[in-house]
PDB file of C-alpha atoms in Angstrom:
ATOM      1  CA  MET A 209       0.000   0.000   0.000  1.00 35.00           C
ATOM      2  CA  PHE A 210       1.317   3.434  -0.934  1.00 41.00           C
ATOM      3  CA  ARG A 211       1.751   6.289   1.491  1.00 54.00           C
ATOM      4  CA  LYS A 212       1.834  10.028   1.013  1.00 60.00           C
ATOM      5  CA  ARG A 213       3.303  12.935   2.917  1.00 55.00           C
ATOM      6  CA  TRP A 214       2.308  16.556   2.762  1.00 58.00           C
ATOM      7  CA  ASP A 215       3.776  19.504   4.640  1.00 77.00           C
ATOM      8  CA  THR A 216       1.975  18.782   7.891  1.00 90.00           C
ATOM      9  CA  VAL A 217       0.109  15.499   7.362  1.00 93.00           C
ATOM     10  CA  HIS A 218       1.224  11.930   6.728  1.00 93.00           C
ATOM     11  CA  GLU A 219      -1.081   9.346   5.158  1.00 93.00           C
ATOM     12  CA  GLY A 220      -0.665   5.878   6.626  1.00 94.00           C
ATOM     13  CA  ARG A 221      -2.508   2.633   6.136  1.00 94.00           C
ATOM     14  CA  GLU A 222      -6.142   2.500   5.076  1.00 92.00           C
ATOM     15  CA  GLY A 223      -6.423   6.271   4.761  1.00 93.00           C
ATOM     16  CA  TRP A 224      -5.374   7.050   8.335  1.00 95.00           C
ATOM     17  CA  LEU A 225      -4.008  10.610   8.529  1.00 96.00           C
ATOM     18  CA  PHE A 226      -1.461  11.753  11.110  1.00 96.00           C
ATOM     19  CA  LEU A 227      -0.449  15.292  12.012  1.00 95.00           C
ATOM     20  CA  THR A 228       3.326  15.631  11.668  1.00 93.00           C
ATOM     21  CA  GLY A 229       3.938  19.379  11.460  1.00 88.00           C
ATOM     22  CA  GLY A 230       2.194  22.628  12.252  1.00 85.00           C
ATOM     23  CA  SER A 231       3.061  25.387  14.699  1.00 86.00           C
ATOM     24  CA  ASN A 232       3.614  22.873  17.520  1.00 86.00           C
ATOM     25  CA  ARG A 233       6.164  20.847  15.491  1.00 90.00           C
ATOM     26  CA  VAL A 234       4.525  17.530  16.338  1.00 93.00           C
ATOM     27  CA  MET A 235       7.503  15.372  15.365  1.00 92.00           C
ATOM     28  CA  ASP A 236       9.568  17.126  18.049  1.00 91.00           C
ATOM     29  CA  ARG A 237       7.463  15.202  20.578  1.00 93.00           C
ATOM     30  CA  TYR A 238       9.436  12.116  19.445  1.00 94.00           C
ATOM     31  CA  ALA A 239      12.893  13.654  19.280  1.00 92.00           C
ATOM     32  CA  ARG A 240      15.953  12.406  21.087  1.00 91.00           C
ATOM     33  CA  GLY A 241      18.333  14.799  22.761  1.00 91.00           C
ATOM     34  CA  LEU A 242      18.757  17.199  25.621  1.00 94.00           C
ATOM     35  CA  ARG A 243      16.143  19.756  24.547  1.00 93.00           C
ATOM     36  CA  HIS A 244      13.306  17.225  24.742  1.00 94.00           C
ATOM     37  CA  TRP A 245      14.642  15.919  28.062  1.00 95.00           C
ATOM     38  CA  TRP A 246      14.737  19.415  29.574  1.00 97.00           C
ATOM     39  CA  LEU A 247      11.217  20.188  28.363  1.00 96.00           C
ATOM     40  CA  MET A 248       9.793  17.024  29.935  1.00 97.00           C
ATOM     41  CA  ARG A 249      11.701  17.779  33.135  1.00 97.00           C
ATOM     42  CA  GLY A 250      10.113  21.220  33.140  1.00 98.00           C
ATOM     43  CA  TRP A 251       6.624  19.771  32.723  1.00 98.00           C
ATOM     44  CA  ALA A 252       7.202  17.224  35.494  1.00 98.00           C
ATOM     45  CA  ARG A 253       8.347  19.963  37.873  1.00 98.00           C
ATOM     46  CA  LEU A 254       5.417  22.192  36.910  1.00 98.00           C
ATOM     47  CA  MET A 255       2.929  19.401  37.612  1.00 98.00           C
ATOM     48  CA  GLU A 256       4.529  18.711  40.976  1.00 98.00           C
ATOM     49  CA  ALA A 257       4.448  22.408  41.902  1.00 98.00           C
ATOM     50  CA  ARG A 258       0.826  22.752  40.823  1.00 98.00           C
ATOM     51  CA  ALA A 259      -0.205  19.736  42.888  1.00 98.00           C
ATOM     52  CA  ALA A 260       1.577  21.109  45.952  1.00 98.00           C
ATOM     53  CA  ARG A 261      -0.003  24.563  45.558  1.00 98.00           C
ATOM     54  CA  ALA A 262      -3.449  23.015  45.072  1.00 98.00           C
ATOM     55  CA  ALA A 263      -2.961  20.832  48.157  1.00 98.00           C
ATOM     56  CA  ARG A 264      -2.272  23.943  50.239  1.00 98.00           C
ATOM     57  CA  LEU A 265      -5.725  25.138  49.172  1.00 98.00           C
ATOM     58  CA  GLY A 266      -7.266  21.791  50.058  1.00 98.00           C
ATOM     59  CA  ILE A 267      -7.706  20.836  46.381  1.00 98.00           C
ATOM     60  CA  ARG A 268      -6.873  17.523  44.707  1.00 98.00           C
ATOM     61  CA  CYS A 269      -4.889  18.052  41.468  1.00 98.00           C
ATOM     62  CA  LEU A 270      -4.744  15.646  38.528  1.00 98.00           C
ATOM     63  CA  HIS A 271      -3.031  16.027  35.128  1.00 98.00           C
ATOM     64  CA  VAL A 272      -3.890  14.025  32.011  1.00 98.00           C
ATOM     65  CA  ILE A 273      -2.133  14.352  28.655  1.00 98.00           C
ATOM     66  CA  VAL A 274      -4.062  13.119  25.607  1.00 98.00           C
ATOM     67  CA  PRO A 275      -1.602  11.156  23.440  1.00 98.00           C
ATOM     68  CA  GLU A 276      -1.158  11.972  19.780  1.00 97.00           C
ATOM     69  CA  LYS A 277      -2.397   9.395  17.285  1.00 96.00           C
ATOM     70  CA  LEU A 278       1.285   8.859  16.440  1.00 97.00           C
ATOM     71  CA  SER A 279       1.863   7.668  20.020  1.00 97.00           C
ATOM     72  CA  VAL A 280      -1.035   5.208  19.983  1.00 97.00           C
ATOM     73  CA  TYR A 281      -1.329   3.978  16.393  1.00 97.00           C
ATOM     74  CA  GLU A 282       2.236   3.722  15.100  1.00 96.00           C
ATOM     75  CA  ASN A 283       1.165   0.395  13.576  1.00 95.00           C
ATOM     76  CA  LEU A 284      -0.946   2.363  11.084  1.00 96.00           C
ATOM     77  CA  THR A 285       1.629   4.980  10.068  1.00 95.00           C
ATOM     78  CA  HIS A 286       3.212   2.769   7.390  1.00 89.00           C
ATOM     79  CA  GLY A 287       6.868   3.692   7.356  1.00 83.00           C
ATOM     80  CA  LEU A 288       6.921   7.143   8.933  1.00 91.00           C
ATOM     81  CA  PRO A 289      10.480   7.613  10.283  1.00 91.00           C
ATOM     82  CA  TYR A 290       9.985   8.328  13.978  1.00 93.00           C
ATOM     83  CA  ASP A 291      10.382   6.492  17.263  1.00 94.00           C
ATOM     84  CA  PRO A 292       7.132   6.212  19.285  1.00 95.00           C
ATOM     85  CA  ALA A 293       9.199   5.017  22.258  1.00 95.00           C
ATOM     86  CA  GLN A 294      10.452   8.622  22.570  1.00 95.00           C
ATOM     87  CA  ALA A 295       6.932  10.088  22.817  1.00 96.00           C
ATOM     88  CA  SER A 296       6.493  12.856  25.369  1.00 97.00           C
ATOM     89  CA  THR A 297       3.603  10.942  26.943  1.00 98.00           C
ATOM     90  CA  ARG A 298       5.778   7.856  27.332  1.00 97.00           C
ATOM     91  CA  ARG A 299       8.564   9.885  28.927  1.00 97.00           C
ATOM     92  CA  LEU A 300       6.170  11.560  31.356  1.00 97.00           C
ATOM     93  CA  ALA A 301       4.610   8.214  32.259  1.00 97.00           C
ATOM     94  CA  ARG A 302       8.042   6.875  33.199  1.00 96.00           C
ATOM     95  CA  ARG A 303       9.108  10.015  35.055  1.00 97.00           C
ATOM     96  CA  LEU A 304       5.832  10.406  36.969  1.00 98.00           C
ATOM     97  CA  ALA A 305       4.959   6.752  37.576  1.00 96.00           C
ATOM     98  CA  GLY A 306       3.121   6.419  40.876  1.00 96.00           C
ATOM     99  CA  LYS A 307       2.595  10.162  41.341  1.00 98.00           C
ATOM    100  CA  PRO A 308      -0.993  10.865  42.419  1.00 97.00           C
ATOM    101  CA  TYR A 309      -1.165  14.064  40.358  1.00 98.00           C
ATOM    102  CA  TYR A 310      -0.503  12.395  36.985  1.00 98.00           C
ATOM    103  CA  LEU A 311      -2.673   9.878  35.126  1.00 98.00           C
ATOM    104  CA  ASP A 312      -1.116   7.971  32.222  1.00 98.00           C
ATOM    105  CA  LEU A 313      -3.599   7.683  29.342  1.00 98.00           C
ATOM    106  CA  LEU A 314      -1.104   6.279  26.842  1.00 98.00           C
ATOM    107  CA  ALA A 315      -1.021   2.763  28.314  1.00 97.00           C
ATOM    108  CA  PRO A 316      -4.820   2.173  28.373  1.00 97.00           C
ATOM    109  CA  LEU A 317      -5.302   3.709  24.920  1.00 98.00           C
ATOM    110  CA  ARG A 318      -2.573   1.535  23.412  1.00 97.00           C
ATOM    111  CA  ALA A 319      -3.985  -1.533  25.151  1.00 97.00           C
ATOM    112  CA  ALA A 320      -7.400  -0.902  23.571  1.00 97.00           C
ATOM    113  CA  ARG A 321      -6.264   0.295  20.139  1.00 96.00           C
ATOM    114  CA  ASP A 322      -6.960  -3.007  18.365  1.00 95.00           C
ATOM    115  CA  GLY A 323     -10.551  -3.206  19.547  1.00 93.00           C
ATOM    116  CA  PRO A 324     -13.567  -3.201  17.214  1.00 93.00           C
ATOM    117  CA  VAL A 325     -13.980   0.598  17.261  1.00 94.00           C
ATOM    118  CA  PRO A 326     -11.185   3.144  16.643  1.00 96.00           C
ATOM    119  CA  LEU A 327     -10.242   5.375  19.571  1.00 98.00           C
ATOM    120  CA  TYR A 328      -9.323   8.298  17.295  1.00 97.00           C
ATOM    121  CA  GLN A 329     -10.921   9.694  14.163  1.00 96.00           C
ATOM    122  CA  ARG A 330      -9.208   8.377  11.045  1.00 96.00           C
ATOM    123  CA  THR A 331      -8.903  11.846   9.432  1.00 96.00           C
ATOM    124  CA  ASP A 332      -8.808  14.051  12.538  1.00 95.00           C
ATOM    125  CA  THR A 333      -6.475  14.736  15.465  1.00 95.00           C
ATOM    126  CA  HIS A 334      -9.187  14.105  18.075  1.00 95.00           C
ATOM    127  CA  TRP A 335     -10.420  10.999  19.810  1.00 96.00           C
ATOM    128  CA  THR A 336     -13.697   9.280  19.013  1.00 96.00           C
ATOM    129  CA  VAL A 337     -16.538   8.869  21.487  1.00 96.00           C
ATOM    130  CA  GLU A 338     -15.022   5.517  22.459  1.00 96.00           C
ATOM    131  CA  GLY A 339     -11.576   7.014  23.047  1.00 97.00           C
ATOM    132  CA  CYS A 340     -13.042   9.817  25.141  1.00 97.00           C
ATOM    133  CA  LEU A 341     -15.136   7.375  27.176  1.00 97.00           C
ATOM    134  CA  LEU A 342     -12.065   5.248  27.874  1.00 98.00           C
ATOM    135  CA  ALA A 343     -10.195   8.297  29.180  1.00 98.00           C
ATOM    136  CA  TYR A 344     -13.226   9.494  31.163  1.00 98.00           C
ATOM    137  CA  ARG A 345     -13.517   6.146  32.933  1.00 98.00           C
ATOM    138  CA  ALA A 346      -9.792   6.173  33.746  1.00 98.00           C
ATOM    139  CA  ILE A 347     -10.146   9.678  35.207  1.00 98.00           C
ATOM    140  CA  MET A 348     -13.162   8.621  37.252  1.00 98.00           C
ATOM    141  CA  ARG A 349     -11.231   5.683  38.702  1.00 98.00           C
ATOM    142  CA  ALA A 350      -8.314   7.964  39.575  1.00 98.00           C
ATOM    143  CA  LEU A 351     -10.724  10.304  41.370  1.00 98.00           C
ATOM    144  CA  ALA A 352     -12.495   7.422  43.181  1.00 98.00           C
ATOM    145  CA  ALA A 353     -15.736   8.357  41.418  1.00 97.00           C
ATOM    146  CA  VAL A 354     -18.383   6.147  39.821  1.00 96.00           C
ATOM    147  CA  PRO A 355     -19.766   7.021  36.353  1.00 96.00           C
ATOM    148  CA  PRO A 356     -23.546   7.146  35.889  1.00 96.00           C
ATOM    149  CA  ALA A 357     -24.695   3.662  34.889  1.00 93.00           C
ATOM    150  CA  ASP A 358     -26.055   4.755  31.497  1.00 94.00           C
ATOM    151  CA  ILE A 359     -23.388   7.290  30.573  1.00 95.00           C
ATOM    152  CA  ALA A 360     -22.283   5.324  27.498  1.00 93.00           C
ATOM    153  CA  GLU A 361     -25.853   4.859  26.284  1.00 93.00           C
ATOM    154  CA  ARG A 362     -26.840   8.488  25.744  1.00 92.00           C
ATOM    155  CA  PRO A 363     -28.365   9.209  22.305  1.00 91.00           C
ATOM    156  CA  ASP A 364     -26.071  10.567  19.640  1.00 90.00           C
ATOM    157  CA  PHE A 365     -26.036  12.171  16.218  1.00 90.00           C
ATOM    158  CA  ALA A 366     -23.664  11.645  13.311  1.00 92.00           C
ATOM    159  CA  HIS A 367     -22.890  13.127   9.930  1.00 93.00           C
ATOM    160  CA  GLU A 368     -20.367  12.695   7.133  1.00 95.00           C
ATOM    161  CA  THR A 369     -17.925  15.581   6.959  1.00 95.00           C
ATOM    162  CA  VAL A 370     -14.369  16.682   6.212  1.00 94.00           C
ATOM    163  CA  LEU A 371     -12.433  16.787   9.496  1.00 91.00           C
ATOM    164  CA  ASP A 372      -9.350  18.766  10.558  1.00 92.00           C
ATOM    165  CA  LEU A 373      -6.670  16.601   8.917  1.00 93.00           C
ATOM    166  CA  GLY A 374      -8.850  15.882   5.898  1.00 92.00           C
ATOM    167  CA  GLU A 375      -8.952  19.615   5.218  1.00 92.00           C
ATOM    168  CA  LYS A 376      -5.161  19.677   4.951  1.00 92.00           C
ATOM    169  CA  VAL A 377      -4.794  17.154   2.115  1.00 91.00           C
ATOM    170  CA  PRO A 378      -5.660  17.626  -1.575  1.00 91.00           C
ATOM    171  CA  HIS A 379      -8.341  14.926  -1.882  1.00 91.00           C
ATOM    172  CA  ARG A 380     -10.256  16.112   1.243  1.00 94.00           C
ATOM    173  CA  PRO A 381     -11.587  12.737   2.448  1.00 94.00           C
ATOM    174  CA  THR A 382     -14.795  12.656   4.446  1.00 95.00           C
ATOM    175  CA  GLU A 383     -15.464  10.673   7.605  1.00 94.00           C
ATOM    176  CA  ARG A 384     -18.482   9.886   9.761  1.00 95.00           C
ATOM    177  CA  LEU A 385     -18.341  12.072  12.869  1.00 94.00           C
ATOM    178  CA  ARG A 386     -20.412  10.861  15.821  1.00 92.00           C
ATOM    179  CA  ARG A 387     -21.220  13.061  18.777  1.00 91.00           C
ATOM    180  CA  PRO A 388     -23.261  12.000  21.837  1.00 91.00           C
ATOM    181  CA  ARG A 389     -26.012  14.099  23.400  1.00 93.00           C
ATOM    182  CA  ILE A 390     -24.497  13.634  26.838  1.00 95.00           C
ATOM    183  CA  LEU A 391     -26.370  16.127  28.985  1.00 95.00           C
ATOM    184  CA  ARG A 392     -29.504  14.970  30.740  1.00 96.00           C
ATOM    185  CA  ASP A 393     -29.274  16.379  34.277  1.00 96.00           C
ATOM    186  CA  ALA A 394     -26.514  18.995  34.006  1.00 97.00           C
ATOM    187  CA  VAL A 395     -27.185  22.508  32.719  1.00 97.00           C
ATOM    188  CA  ARG A 396     -24.872  25.262  31.565  1.00 97.00           C
ATOM    189  CA  ALA A 397     -25.281  27.740  34.403  1.00 97.00           C
ATOM    190  CA  GLU A 398     -22.671  30.364  33.497  1.00 96.00           C
ATOM    191  CA  THR A 399     -21.001  31.525  30.287  1.00 95.00           C
ATOM    192  CA  GLY A 400     -17.813  33.556  30.186  1.00 94.00           C
ATOM    193  CA  SER A 401     -18.059  36.961  28.532  1.00 92.00           C
ATOM    194  CA  LEU A 402     -15.679  36.055  25.714  1.00 93.00           C
ATOM    195  CA  LEU A 403     -17.670  32.962  24.724  1.00 94.00           C
ATOM    196  CA  ALA A 404     -20.917  34.919  25.091  1.00 93.00           C
ATOM    197  CA  ALA A 405     -19.587  37.530  22.675  1.00 92.00           C
ATOM    198  CA  TYR A 406     -18.628  34.902  20.111  1.00 93.00           C
ATOM    199  CA  GLU A 407     -21.978  33.151  20.491  1.00 93.00           C
ATOM    200  CA  ALA A 408     -23.832  36.435  19.986  1.00 94.00           C
ATOM    201  CA  LEU A 409     -22.024  36.801  16.663  1.00 93.00           C
ATOM    202  CA  GLY A 410     -22.701  33.183  15.668  1.00 93.00           C
ATOM    203  CA  ARG A 411     -18.972  32.430  15.813  1.00 94.00           C
ATOM    204  CA  ALA A 412     -18.673  30.062  18.769  1.00 91.00           C
ATOM    205  CA  GLN A 413     -16.945  27.506  16.556  1.00 91.00           C
ATOM    206  CA  ASP A 414     -14.082  29.974  16.037  1.00 91.00           C
ATOM    207  CA  LEU A 415     -13.256  30.353  19.739  1.00 92.00           C
ATOM    208  CA  HIS A 416     -10.648  28.216  21.423  1.00 94.00           C
ATOM    209  CA  VAL A 417      -8.374  29.621  24.135  1.00 94.00           C
ATOM    210  CA  GLY A 418     -10.364  31.753  26.551  1.00 94.00           C
ATOM    211  CA  ALA A 419     -13.678  29.907  26.356  1.00 95.00           C
ATOM    212  CA  HIS A 420     -15.160  29.552  29.838  1.00 97.00           C
ATOM    213  CA  VAL A 421     -18.351  27.841  31.000  1.00 97.00           C
ATOM    214  CA  VAL A 422     -19.801  26.444  34.223  1.00 98.00           C
ATOM    215  CA  TYR A 423     -22.102  23.410  34.358  1.00 98.00           C
ATOM    216  CA  ARG A 424     -24.183  22.529  37.411  1.00 98.00           C
ATOM    217  CA  ASN A 425     -25.962  19.279  38.138  1.00 98.00           C
ATOM    218  CA  ALA A 426     -28.432  19.046  41.028  1.00 97.00           C
ATOM    219  CA  ARG A 427     -28.782  15.289  40.465  1.00 97.00           C
ATOM    220  CA  ALA A 428     -25.089  14.483  40.124  1.00 97.00           C
ATOM    221  CA  PRO A 429     -23.987  11.167  41.660  1.00 96.00           C
ATOM    222  CA  ASP A 430     -20.840  12.859  43.021  1.00 98.00           C
ATOM    223  CA  PRO A 431     -21.248  16.055  45.096  1.00 98.00           C
ATOM    224  CA  ARG A 432     -17.725  17.312  44.431  1.00 98.00           C
ATOM    225  CA  ARG A 433     -16.894  20.293  42.220  1.00 98.00           C
ATOM    226  CA  ILE A 434     -14.307  20.158  39.434  1.00 98.00           C
ATOM    227  CA  MET A 435     -12.340  22.884  37.703  1.00 98.00           C
ATOM    228  CA  LEU A 436     -11.046  21.705  34.334  1.00 98.00           C
ATOM    229  CA  PHE A 437      -8.385  23.562  32.356  1.00 98.00           C
ATOM    230  CA  GLY A 438      -8.344  21.852  28.967  1.00 98.00           C
ATOM    231  CA  ASP A 439      -8.559  22.079  25.206  1.00 97.00           C
ATOM    232  CA  SER A 440     -10.632  20.683  22.327  1.00 95.00           C
ATOM    233  CA  CYS A 441     -10.450  17.124  23.685  1.00 96.00           C
ATOM    234  CA  ALA A 442     -12.600  18.388  26.574  1.00 97.00           C
ATOM    235  CA  HIS A 443     -14.361  21.358  24.870  1.00 95.00           C
ATOM    236  CA  PHE A 444     -16.797  23.917  26.251  1.00 94.00           C
ATOM    237  CA  SER A 445     -19.664  22.253  24.378  1.00 94.00           C
ATOM    238  CA  PRO A 446     -20.854  19.153  26.263  1.00 93.00           C
ATOM    239  CA  ILE A 447     -19.900  16.732  23.480  1.00 92.00           C
ATOM    240  CA  LEU A 448     -16.690  15.284  24.914  1.00 94.00           C
ATOM    241  CA  LEU A 449     -14.908  15.067  28.270  1.00 97.00           C
ATOM    242  CA  THR A 450     -16.517  18.172  29.798  1.00 98.00           C
ATOM    243  CA  GLY A 451     -19.978  16.777  29.098  1.00 97.00           C
ATOM    244  CA  TYR A 452     -19.226  13.424  30.729  1.00 97.00           C
ATOM    245  CA  LEU A 453     -17.820  15.147  33.806  1.00 98.00           C
ATOM    246  CA  ALA A 454     -20.818  17.505  33.987  1.00 98.00           C
ATOM    247  CA  GLU A 455     -23.129  14.498  34.218  1.00 98.00           C
ATOM    248  CA  SER A 456     -20.964  13.034  37.000  1.00 98.00           C
ATOM    249  CA  PHE A 457     -20.146  15.909  39.369  1.00 98.00           C
ATOM    250  CA  SER A 458     -22.247  18.632  40.952  1.00 98.00           C
ATOM    251  CA  GLU A 459     -20.319  21.472  39.300  1.00 98.00           C
ATOM    252  CA  VAL A 460     -17.780  21.677  36.466  1.00 98.00           C
ATOM    253  CA  HIS A 461     -15.879  24.836  35.548  1.00 98.00           C
ATOM    254  CA  PHE A 462     -14.245  24.521  32.122  1.00 98.00           C
ATOM    255  CA  VAL A 463     -11.528  26.936  30.966  1.00 98.00           C
ATOM    256  CA  TRP A 464      -9.870  26.497  27.574  1.00 97.00           C
ATOM    257  CA  SER A 465      -6.269  27.213  28.513  1.00 97.00           C
ATOM    258  CA  ALA A 466      -2.964  25.418  29.084  1.00 97.00           C
ATOM    259  CA  ALA A 467      -2.078  28.046  31.696  1.00 97.00           C
ATOM    260  CA  LEU A 468      -3.851  28.148  35.044  1.00 98.00           C
ATOM    261  CA  ASP A 469      -5.493  31.110  36.755  1.00 98.00           C
ATOM    262  CA  TRP A 470      -4.626  30.665  40.427  1.00 98.00           C
ATOM    263  CA  ASP A 471      -6.724  33.650  41.513  1.00 97.00           C
ATOM    264  CA  TYR A 472      -9.792  32.033  39.969  1.00 98.00           C
ATOM    265  CA  ILE A 473      -8.907  28.645  41.453  1.00 98.00           C
ATOM    266  CA  ALA A 474      -8.510  30.156  44.944  1.00 98.00           C
ATOM    267  CA  ARG A 475     -11.776  32.075  44.606  1.00 97.00           C
ATOM    268  CA  VAL A 476     -13.870  29.068  43.502  1.00 97.00           C
ATOM    269  CA  LYS A 477     -11.877  26.554  45.553  1.00 98.00           C
ATOM    270  CA  PRO A 478     -13.100  23.400  43.778  1.00 98.00           C
ATOM    271  CA  ASP A 479     -12.610  19.959  45.264  1.00 98.00           C
ATOM    272  CA  ILE A 480     -10.667  18.817  42.196  1.00 98.00           C
ATOM    273  CA  LEU A 481      -8.370  20.679  39.803  1.00 98.00           C
ATOM    274  CA  LEU A 482      -8.141  18.713  36.557  1.00 98.00           C
ATOM    275  CA  PHE A 483      -5.720  19.601  33.768  1.00 98.00           C
ATOM    276  CA  GLU A 484      -6.126  18.085  30.273  1.00 98.00           C
ATOM    277  CA  LEU A 485      -3.852  18.817  27.311  1.00 98.00           C
ATOM    278  CA  ALA A 486      -3.178  17.238  23.927  1.00 97.00           C
ATOM    279  CA  GLU A 487       0.375  15.919  23.648  1.00 97.00           C
ATOM    280  CA  ARG A 488       1.365  18.283  20.818  1.00 96.00           C
ATOM    281  CA  PHE A 489       0.781  21.287  23.098  1.00 96.00           C
ATOM    282  CA  LEU A 490       3.531  20.109  25.436  1.00 97.00           C
ATOM    283  CA  ALA A 491       5.779  22.048  23.055  1.00 94.00           C
ATOM    284  CA  ARG A 492       5.413  25.089  25.323  1.00 94.00           C
ATOM    285  CA  LEU A 493       5.674  25.280  29.087  1.00 96.00           C
ATOM    286  CA  PRO A 494       2.902  27.604  30.384  1.00 96.00           C
ATOM    287  CA  ALA A 495       3.561  30.395  32.847  1.00 94.00           C
ATOM    288  CA  ASP A 496       0.214  29.903  34.659  1.00 97.00           C
ATOM    289  CA  ASP A 497      -0.633  33.561  34.167  1.00 96.00           C
ATOM    290  CA  PHE A 498      -4.085  33.153  32.636  1.00 96.00           C
ATOM    291  CA  ASP A 499      -6.920  35.573  33.389  1.00 95.00           C
ATOM    292  CA  VAL A 500     -10.224  33.708  33.154  1.00 96.00           C
ATOM    293  CA  ALA A 501     -12.310  36.886  33.325  1.00 92.00           C
ATOM    294  CA  ALA A 502     -10.466  38.442  30.383  1.00 90.00           C
ATOM    295  CA  GLY A 503     -10.018  35.187  28.476  1.00 89.00           C
ATOM    296  CA  CYS A 504      -6.308  35.799  27.910  1.00 85.00           C
ATOM    297  CA  ARG A 505      -2.893  35.942  29.570  1.00 84.00           C
ATOM    298  CA  ARG A 506      -2.571  38.630  32.220  1.00 82.00           C
ATOM    299  CA  GLY A 507      -1.446  41.970  30.870  1.00 75.00           C
ATOM    300  CA  ARG A 508      -2.670  41.284  27.350  1.00 77.00           C
ATOM    301  CA  THR A 509      -5.631  42.908  25.633  1.00 73.00           C
ATOM    302  CA  PRO A 510      -8.672  40.613  25.691  1.00 69.00           C
ATOM    303  CA  PRO A 511      -9.180  39.082  22.210  1.00 68.00           C
ATOM    304  CA  TRP A 512     -12.759  40.337  21.733  1.00 60.00           C
ATOM    305  CA  PRO A 513     -14.421  39.690  18.377  1.00 61.00           C
ATOM    306  CA  ASN A 514     -13.919  42.739  16.124  1.00 59.00           C
ATOM    307  CA  GLY A 515     -11.742  44.258  18.845  1.00 56.00           C
ATOM    308  CA  THR A 516     -14.641  45.370  21.069  1.00 57.00           C
ATOM    309  CA  PRO A 517     -16.121  43.814  24.219  1.00 52.00           C
ATOM    310  CA  PRO A 518     -19.763  42.769  24.381  1.00 50.00           C
ATOM    311  CA  SER A 519     -22.218  45.392  25.558  1.00 42.00           C
TER     312      SER A 519
END
């Protein structure tokens, strides 16, 4: 079977597409050498420091890194010259083995990769419903929480579309995208001003960093409150990890950011501080200087749509 490479995407077996470039230089997550070692050391120290600071506030802290498809499905890459044994997620799992503030998702995802349903979209960087559910259950076990009995049986919707990696290749392959309608008991109780402004303009799909929502669930099986700093694998819409957590805990604060806002954390004082990040974003060590209210790093101008705040 042939394979193709473009500037940022590699085509493997059976039409599987893998991100290899982009602004985060994905292949650097598999590099040998001192620079990669120092970066992983920096992340390990940051996670330890965060957990200690959270503990002083009486908060449990847990970090999860979502592995790249390259780290899980190297058997489908068909000749791409890289070493999955050098993956950032593998290095962190070794360095942080046994630490209560880090949960390794690479091992369970690799163990389940040959199952009947893919854990990642074939033409996208994100996990499927099944991959997200696997991670959600692992997180729940780590937090000594029990998922709602029917959480995997919620109704869903699906459509055929061109996904993020499919858009980057000339033949633009389509794929069936399935999304569950997770929410039954939880409701979105608060919306950050930045997301509200984007929604008012019909541009919510364009917002990433800075999105902020709060879900509350009066019928939640677990009374604890979670604050989740994450990215598109969690999402502010309740279609992935945030939605599953909202159905499980009494309150979930989601902030789309790799940097934490310690003022906001101290003000809300959740029971659990959860950090989720896709492996490719480990390329940069955050300064934890985020301003949730402004939706940006402290000292920067808020990125309002059209340059103006909502009225």
